[in-house]
mmCIF file of C-alpha atoms in Angstrom:
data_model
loop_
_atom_site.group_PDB
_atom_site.id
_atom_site.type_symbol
_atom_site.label_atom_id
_atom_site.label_comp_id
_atom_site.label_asym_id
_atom_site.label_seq_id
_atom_site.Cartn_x
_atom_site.Cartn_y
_atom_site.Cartn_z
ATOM 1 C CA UNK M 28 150.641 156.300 68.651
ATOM 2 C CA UNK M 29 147.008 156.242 67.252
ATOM 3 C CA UNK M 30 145.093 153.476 68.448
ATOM 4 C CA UNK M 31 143.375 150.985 66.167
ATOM 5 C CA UNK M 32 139.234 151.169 66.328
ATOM 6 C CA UNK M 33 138.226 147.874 67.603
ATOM 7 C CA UNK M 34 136.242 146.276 64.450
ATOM 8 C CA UNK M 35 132.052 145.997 65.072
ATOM 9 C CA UNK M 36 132.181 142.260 65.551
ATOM 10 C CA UNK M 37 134.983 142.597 68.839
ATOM 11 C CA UNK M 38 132.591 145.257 70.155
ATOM 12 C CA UNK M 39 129.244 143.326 69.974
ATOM 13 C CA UNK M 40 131.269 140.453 71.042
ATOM 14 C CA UNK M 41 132.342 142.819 73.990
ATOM 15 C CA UNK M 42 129.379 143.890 74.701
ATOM 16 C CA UNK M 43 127.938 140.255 74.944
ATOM 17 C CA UNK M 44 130.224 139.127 77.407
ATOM 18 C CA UNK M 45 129.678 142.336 79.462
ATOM 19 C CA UNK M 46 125.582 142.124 79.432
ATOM 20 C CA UNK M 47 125.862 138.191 79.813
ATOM 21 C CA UNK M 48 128.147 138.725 83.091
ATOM 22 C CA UNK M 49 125.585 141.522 84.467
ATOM 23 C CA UNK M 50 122.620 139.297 84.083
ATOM 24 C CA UNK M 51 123.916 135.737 85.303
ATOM 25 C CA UNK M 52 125.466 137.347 88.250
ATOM 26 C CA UNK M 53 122.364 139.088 89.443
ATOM 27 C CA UNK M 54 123.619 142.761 88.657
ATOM 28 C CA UNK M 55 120.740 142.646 86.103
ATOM 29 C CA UNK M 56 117.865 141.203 87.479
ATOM 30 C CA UNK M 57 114.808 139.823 85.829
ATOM 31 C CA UNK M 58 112.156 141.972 84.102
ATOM 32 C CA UNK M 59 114.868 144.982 84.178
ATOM 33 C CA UNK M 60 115.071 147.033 81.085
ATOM 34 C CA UNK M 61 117.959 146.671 78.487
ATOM 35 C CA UNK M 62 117.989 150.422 76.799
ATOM 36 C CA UNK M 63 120.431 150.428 73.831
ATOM 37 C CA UNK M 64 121.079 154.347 74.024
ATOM 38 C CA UNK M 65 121.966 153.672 77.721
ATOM 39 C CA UNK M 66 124.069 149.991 76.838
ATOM 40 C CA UNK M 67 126.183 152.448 74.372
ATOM 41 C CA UNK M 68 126.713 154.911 76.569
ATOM 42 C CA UNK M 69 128.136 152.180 79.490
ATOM 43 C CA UNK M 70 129.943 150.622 77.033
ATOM 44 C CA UNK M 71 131.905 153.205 75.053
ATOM 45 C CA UNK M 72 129.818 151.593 71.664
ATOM 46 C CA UNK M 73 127.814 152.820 69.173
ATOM 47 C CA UNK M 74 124.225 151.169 69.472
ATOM 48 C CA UNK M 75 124.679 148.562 66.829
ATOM 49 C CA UNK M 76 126.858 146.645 68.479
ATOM 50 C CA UNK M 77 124.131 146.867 71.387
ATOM 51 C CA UNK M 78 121.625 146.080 69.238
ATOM 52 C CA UNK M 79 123.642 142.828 67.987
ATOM 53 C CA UNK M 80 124.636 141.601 71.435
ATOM 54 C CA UNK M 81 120.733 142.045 72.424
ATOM 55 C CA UNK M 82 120.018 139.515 69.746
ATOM 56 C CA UNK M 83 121.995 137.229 70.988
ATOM 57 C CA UNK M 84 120.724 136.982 74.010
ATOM 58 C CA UNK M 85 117.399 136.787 72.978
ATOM 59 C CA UNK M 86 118.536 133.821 71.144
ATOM 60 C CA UNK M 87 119.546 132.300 74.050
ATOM 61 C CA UNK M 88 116.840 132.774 76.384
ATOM 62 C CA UNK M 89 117.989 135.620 78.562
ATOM 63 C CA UNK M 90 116.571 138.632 77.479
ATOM 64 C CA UNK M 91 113.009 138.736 76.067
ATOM 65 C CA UNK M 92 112.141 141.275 73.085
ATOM 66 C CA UNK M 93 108.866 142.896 73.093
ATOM 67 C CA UNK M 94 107.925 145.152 70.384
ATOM 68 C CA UNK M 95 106.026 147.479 73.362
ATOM 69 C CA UNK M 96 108.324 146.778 76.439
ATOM 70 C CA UNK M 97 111.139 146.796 74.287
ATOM 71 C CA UNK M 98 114.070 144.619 75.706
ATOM 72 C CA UNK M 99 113.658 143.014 79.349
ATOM 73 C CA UNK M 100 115.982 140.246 80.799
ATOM 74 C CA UNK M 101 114.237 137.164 81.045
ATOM 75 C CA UNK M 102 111.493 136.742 84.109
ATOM 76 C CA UNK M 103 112.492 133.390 85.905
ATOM 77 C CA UNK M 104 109.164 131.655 87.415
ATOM 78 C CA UNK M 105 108.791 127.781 87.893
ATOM 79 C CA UNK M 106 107.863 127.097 84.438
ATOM 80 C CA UNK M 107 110.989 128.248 82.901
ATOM 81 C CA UNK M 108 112.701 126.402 85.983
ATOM 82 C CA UNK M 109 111.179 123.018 85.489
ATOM 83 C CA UNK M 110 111.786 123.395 81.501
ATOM 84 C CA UNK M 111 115.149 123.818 81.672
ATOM 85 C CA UNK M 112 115.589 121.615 84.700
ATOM 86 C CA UNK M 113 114.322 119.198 83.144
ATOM 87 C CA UNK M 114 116.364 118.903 80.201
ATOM 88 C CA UNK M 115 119.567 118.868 82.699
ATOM 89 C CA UNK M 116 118.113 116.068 84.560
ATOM 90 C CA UNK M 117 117.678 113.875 81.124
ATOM 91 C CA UNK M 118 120.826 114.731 80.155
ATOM 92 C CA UNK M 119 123.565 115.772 82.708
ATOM 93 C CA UNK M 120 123.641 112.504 84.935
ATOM 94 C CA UNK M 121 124.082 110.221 81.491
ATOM 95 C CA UNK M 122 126.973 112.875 79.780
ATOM 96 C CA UNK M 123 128.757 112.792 83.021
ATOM 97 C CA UNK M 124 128.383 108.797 83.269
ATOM 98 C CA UNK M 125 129.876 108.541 80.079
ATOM 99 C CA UNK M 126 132.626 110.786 81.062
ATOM 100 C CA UNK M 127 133.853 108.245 83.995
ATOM 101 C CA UNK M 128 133.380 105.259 81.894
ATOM 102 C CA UNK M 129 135.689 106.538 79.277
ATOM 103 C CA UNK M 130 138.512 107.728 82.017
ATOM 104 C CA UNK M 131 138.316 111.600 80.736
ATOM 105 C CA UNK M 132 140.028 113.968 83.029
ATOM 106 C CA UNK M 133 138.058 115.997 85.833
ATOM 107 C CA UNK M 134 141.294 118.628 86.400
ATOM 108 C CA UNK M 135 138.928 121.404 84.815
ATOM 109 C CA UNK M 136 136.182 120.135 87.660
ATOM 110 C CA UNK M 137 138.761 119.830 90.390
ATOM 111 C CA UNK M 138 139.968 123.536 89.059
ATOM 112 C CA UNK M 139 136.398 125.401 89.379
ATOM 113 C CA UNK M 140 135.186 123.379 92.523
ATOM 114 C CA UNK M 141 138.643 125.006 94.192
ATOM 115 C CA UNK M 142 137.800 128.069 92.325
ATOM 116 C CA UNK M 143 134.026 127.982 93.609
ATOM 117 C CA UNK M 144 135.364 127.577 97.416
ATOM 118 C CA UNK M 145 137.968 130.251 97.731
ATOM 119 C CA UNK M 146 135.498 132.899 95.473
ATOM 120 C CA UNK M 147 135.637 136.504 96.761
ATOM 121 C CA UNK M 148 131.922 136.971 95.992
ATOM 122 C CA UNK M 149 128.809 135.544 94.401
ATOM 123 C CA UNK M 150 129.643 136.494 90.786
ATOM 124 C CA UNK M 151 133.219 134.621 90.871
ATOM 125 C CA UNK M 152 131.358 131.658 92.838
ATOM 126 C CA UNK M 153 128.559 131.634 90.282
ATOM 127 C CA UNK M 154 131.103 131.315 87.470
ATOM 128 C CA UNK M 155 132.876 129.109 89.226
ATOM 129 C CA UNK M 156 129.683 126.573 89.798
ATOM 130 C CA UNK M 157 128.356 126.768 85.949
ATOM 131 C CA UNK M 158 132.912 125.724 84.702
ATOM 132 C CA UNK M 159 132.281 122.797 87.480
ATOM 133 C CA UNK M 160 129.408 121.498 86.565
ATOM 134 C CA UNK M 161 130.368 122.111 82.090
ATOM 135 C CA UNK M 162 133.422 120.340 83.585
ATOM 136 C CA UNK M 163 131.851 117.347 83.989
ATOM 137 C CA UNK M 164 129.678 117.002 80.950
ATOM 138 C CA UNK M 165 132.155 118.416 78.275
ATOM 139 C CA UNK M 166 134.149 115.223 78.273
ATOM 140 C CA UNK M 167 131.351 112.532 77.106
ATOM 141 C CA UNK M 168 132.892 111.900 74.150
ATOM 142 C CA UNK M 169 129.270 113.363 72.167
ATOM 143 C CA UNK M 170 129.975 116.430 71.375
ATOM 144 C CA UNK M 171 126.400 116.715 70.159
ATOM 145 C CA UNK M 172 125.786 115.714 73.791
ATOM 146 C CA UNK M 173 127.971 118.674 75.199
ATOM 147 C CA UNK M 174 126.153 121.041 72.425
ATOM 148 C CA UNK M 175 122.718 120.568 74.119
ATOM 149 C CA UNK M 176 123.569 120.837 77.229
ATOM 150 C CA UNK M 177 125.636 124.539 76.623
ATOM 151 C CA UNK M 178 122.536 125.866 74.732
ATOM 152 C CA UNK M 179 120.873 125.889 78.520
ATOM 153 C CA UNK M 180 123.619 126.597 80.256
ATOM 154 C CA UNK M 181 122.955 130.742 80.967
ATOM 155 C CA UNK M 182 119.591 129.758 81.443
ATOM 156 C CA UNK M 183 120.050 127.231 83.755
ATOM 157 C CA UNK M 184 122.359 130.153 85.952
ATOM 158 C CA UNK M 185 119.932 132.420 85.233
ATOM 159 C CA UNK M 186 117.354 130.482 87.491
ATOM 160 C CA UNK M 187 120.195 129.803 90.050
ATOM 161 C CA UNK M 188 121.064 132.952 90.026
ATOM 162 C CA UNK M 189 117.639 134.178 91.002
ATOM 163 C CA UNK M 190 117.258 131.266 93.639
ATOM 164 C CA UNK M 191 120.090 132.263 95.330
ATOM 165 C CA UNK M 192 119.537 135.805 95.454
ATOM 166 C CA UNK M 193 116.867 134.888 97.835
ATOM 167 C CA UNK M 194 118.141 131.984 99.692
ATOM 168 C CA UNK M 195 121.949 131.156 99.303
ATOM 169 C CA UNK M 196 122.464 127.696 99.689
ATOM 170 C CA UNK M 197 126.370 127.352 98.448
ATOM 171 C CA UNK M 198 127.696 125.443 101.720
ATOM 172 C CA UNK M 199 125.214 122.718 100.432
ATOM 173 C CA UNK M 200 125.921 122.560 96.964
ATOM 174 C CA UNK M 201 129.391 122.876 97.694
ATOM 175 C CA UNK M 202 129.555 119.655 99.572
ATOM 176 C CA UNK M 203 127.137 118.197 96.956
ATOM 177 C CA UNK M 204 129.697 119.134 94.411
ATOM 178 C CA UNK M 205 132.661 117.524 96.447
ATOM 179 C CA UNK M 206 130.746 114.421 96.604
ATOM 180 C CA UNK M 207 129.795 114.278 93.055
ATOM 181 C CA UNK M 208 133.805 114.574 92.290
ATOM 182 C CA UNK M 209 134.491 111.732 95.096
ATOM 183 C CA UNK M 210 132.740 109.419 92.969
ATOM 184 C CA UNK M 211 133.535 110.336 89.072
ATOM 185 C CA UNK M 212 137.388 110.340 90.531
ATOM 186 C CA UNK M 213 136.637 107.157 92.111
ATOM 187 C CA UNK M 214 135.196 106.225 88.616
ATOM 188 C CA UNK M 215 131.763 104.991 90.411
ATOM 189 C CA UNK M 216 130.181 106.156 86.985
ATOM 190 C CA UNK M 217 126.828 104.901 88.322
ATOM 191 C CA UNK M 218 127.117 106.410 91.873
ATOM 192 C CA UNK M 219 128.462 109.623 90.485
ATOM 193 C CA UNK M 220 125.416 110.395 87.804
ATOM 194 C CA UNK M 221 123.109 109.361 90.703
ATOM 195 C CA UNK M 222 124.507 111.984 92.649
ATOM 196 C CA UNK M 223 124.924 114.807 90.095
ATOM 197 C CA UNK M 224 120.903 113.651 89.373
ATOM 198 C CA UNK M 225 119.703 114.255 93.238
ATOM 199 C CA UNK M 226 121.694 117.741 93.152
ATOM 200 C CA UNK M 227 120.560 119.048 90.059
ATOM 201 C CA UNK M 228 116.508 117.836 91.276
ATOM 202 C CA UNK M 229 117.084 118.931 94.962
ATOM 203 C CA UNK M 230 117.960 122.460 94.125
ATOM 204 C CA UNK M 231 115.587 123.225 91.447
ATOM 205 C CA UNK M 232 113.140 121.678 94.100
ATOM 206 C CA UNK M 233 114.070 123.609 97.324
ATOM 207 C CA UNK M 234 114.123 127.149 95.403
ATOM 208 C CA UNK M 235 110.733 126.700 92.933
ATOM 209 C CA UNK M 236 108.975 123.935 94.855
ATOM 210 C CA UNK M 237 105.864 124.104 92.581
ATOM 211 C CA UNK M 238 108.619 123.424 89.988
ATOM 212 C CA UNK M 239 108.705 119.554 90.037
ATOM 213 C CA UNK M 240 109.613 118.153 87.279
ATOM 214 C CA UNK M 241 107.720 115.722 85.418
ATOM 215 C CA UNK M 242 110.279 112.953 85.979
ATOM 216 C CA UNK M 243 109.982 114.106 89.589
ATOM 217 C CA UNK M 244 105.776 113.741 89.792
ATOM 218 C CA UNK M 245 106.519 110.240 88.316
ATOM 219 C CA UNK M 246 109.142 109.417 90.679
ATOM 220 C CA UNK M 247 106.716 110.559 93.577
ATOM 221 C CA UNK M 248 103.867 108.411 91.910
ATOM 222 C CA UNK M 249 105.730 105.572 92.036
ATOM 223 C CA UNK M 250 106.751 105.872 95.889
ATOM 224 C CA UNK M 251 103.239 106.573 96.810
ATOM 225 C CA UNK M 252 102.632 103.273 95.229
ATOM 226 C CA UNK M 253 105.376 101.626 96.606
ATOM 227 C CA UNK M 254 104.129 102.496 100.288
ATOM 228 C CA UNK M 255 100.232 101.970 99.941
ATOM 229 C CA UNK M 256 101.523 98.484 98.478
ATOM 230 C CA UNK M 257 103.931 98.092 101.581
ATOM 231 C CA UNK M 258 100.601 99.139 103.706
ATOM 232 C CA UNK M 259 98.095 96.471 102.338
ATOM 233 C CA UNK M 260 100.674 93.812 103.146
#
């Protein structure tokens, strides 16, 4: 039986699953090259669909195109950390708030934080960590709301991924994330966004420390303040 070619937008959609995999499990590491001759090859593809998938992900932040170094995945440094951590700190604690308030269901969470514990390796536990933590934004009830927060998604376990390539810190998360669960199931809406608000800060903090964020420097401000006032009393 002859077999059907797959058409060019199933390949670069192939192809863009396979590179995004690679990259936000650490098999491609920051500042590595991205050849499209060499992608092709790998990948059984012509280069177009290469070339498409590449796009893509420069779209998305991963990989950075440079008309003399050509295509490089993205370099993670505490800039790009605090940027994007930033925008999960506005963002995540209120979505998942809103999630407990309206009763949504936390299976899928309960699914990848059981998924996340009995992982194999890092990639599957990686995977597992960025369904747990979409898990508990998806269900708002914005999907505007859910929109931003997937557009920095891959970036967001791009940094992690990079973090814990150096220091692996999943038996704390991992009980972070159990807590964070505790409460939403609880439907301690409050407690539960404070929670998901000190993990999200706490890591970005322990693996780029000169990555505060700008809510953080004001948060720090205002304790300083609080204990000079305490100290003049």
């Amino acid at each position: 039986m002859t077999s059907v070619p797959m058409p060019i937008p199933s390949r670069t959609q192939y192809v863009l699953d396979a590179i995004k995999h690679r990259i936000l499990t650490g098999q491609l590491t920051p500042g590595q090259a991205l050849v499209e001759t060499e992608l092709a090859a790998q990948f059984g593809v012509s280069k177009t669909p290469v070339r498409e998938a590449l796009k893509t992900l420069a779209g998305t932040g991963l990989v950075v195109m440079s008309q003399y170094k050509g295509v490089t995945v993205r370099m993670v440094d505490a800039d790009m950390a605090r940027e994007v951590y930033d925008v999960r700190l506005l963002l995540e604690p209120e979505a998942l708030k809103r999630a407990v308030r309206r009763g949504a269901s936390l299976d899928a969470a309960r699914d990848a934080l059981t998924r996340a514990d009995g992982a194999g390796d890092t990639a599957e536990r990686s995977l597992a960590n960025r369904e747990f933590h979409r898990a508990l934004y998806l269900p708002c009830g914005n999907p505007l709301l859910g929109r931003m927060l997937d557009e920095v998604r891959d970036q967001a376990a791009l940094v992690s991924a990079v973090a814990w390539a150096s220091d692996p810190s999943w038996e704390r998360e991992a009980g972070e994330h159990r807590e964070i669960l505790r409460l939403a199931l609880d439907g301690d809406a409050d407690g539960a966004a404070r929670a998901l608000h000190a993990h999200i800060a706490s890591f970005v903090r322990r693996a780029f420390p000169e990555a505060q964020s700008e809510e953080g420097q004001a948060e720090e401000a205002q304790s300083e303040e609080a204990q000079a006032e305490e100290g003049q009393e």
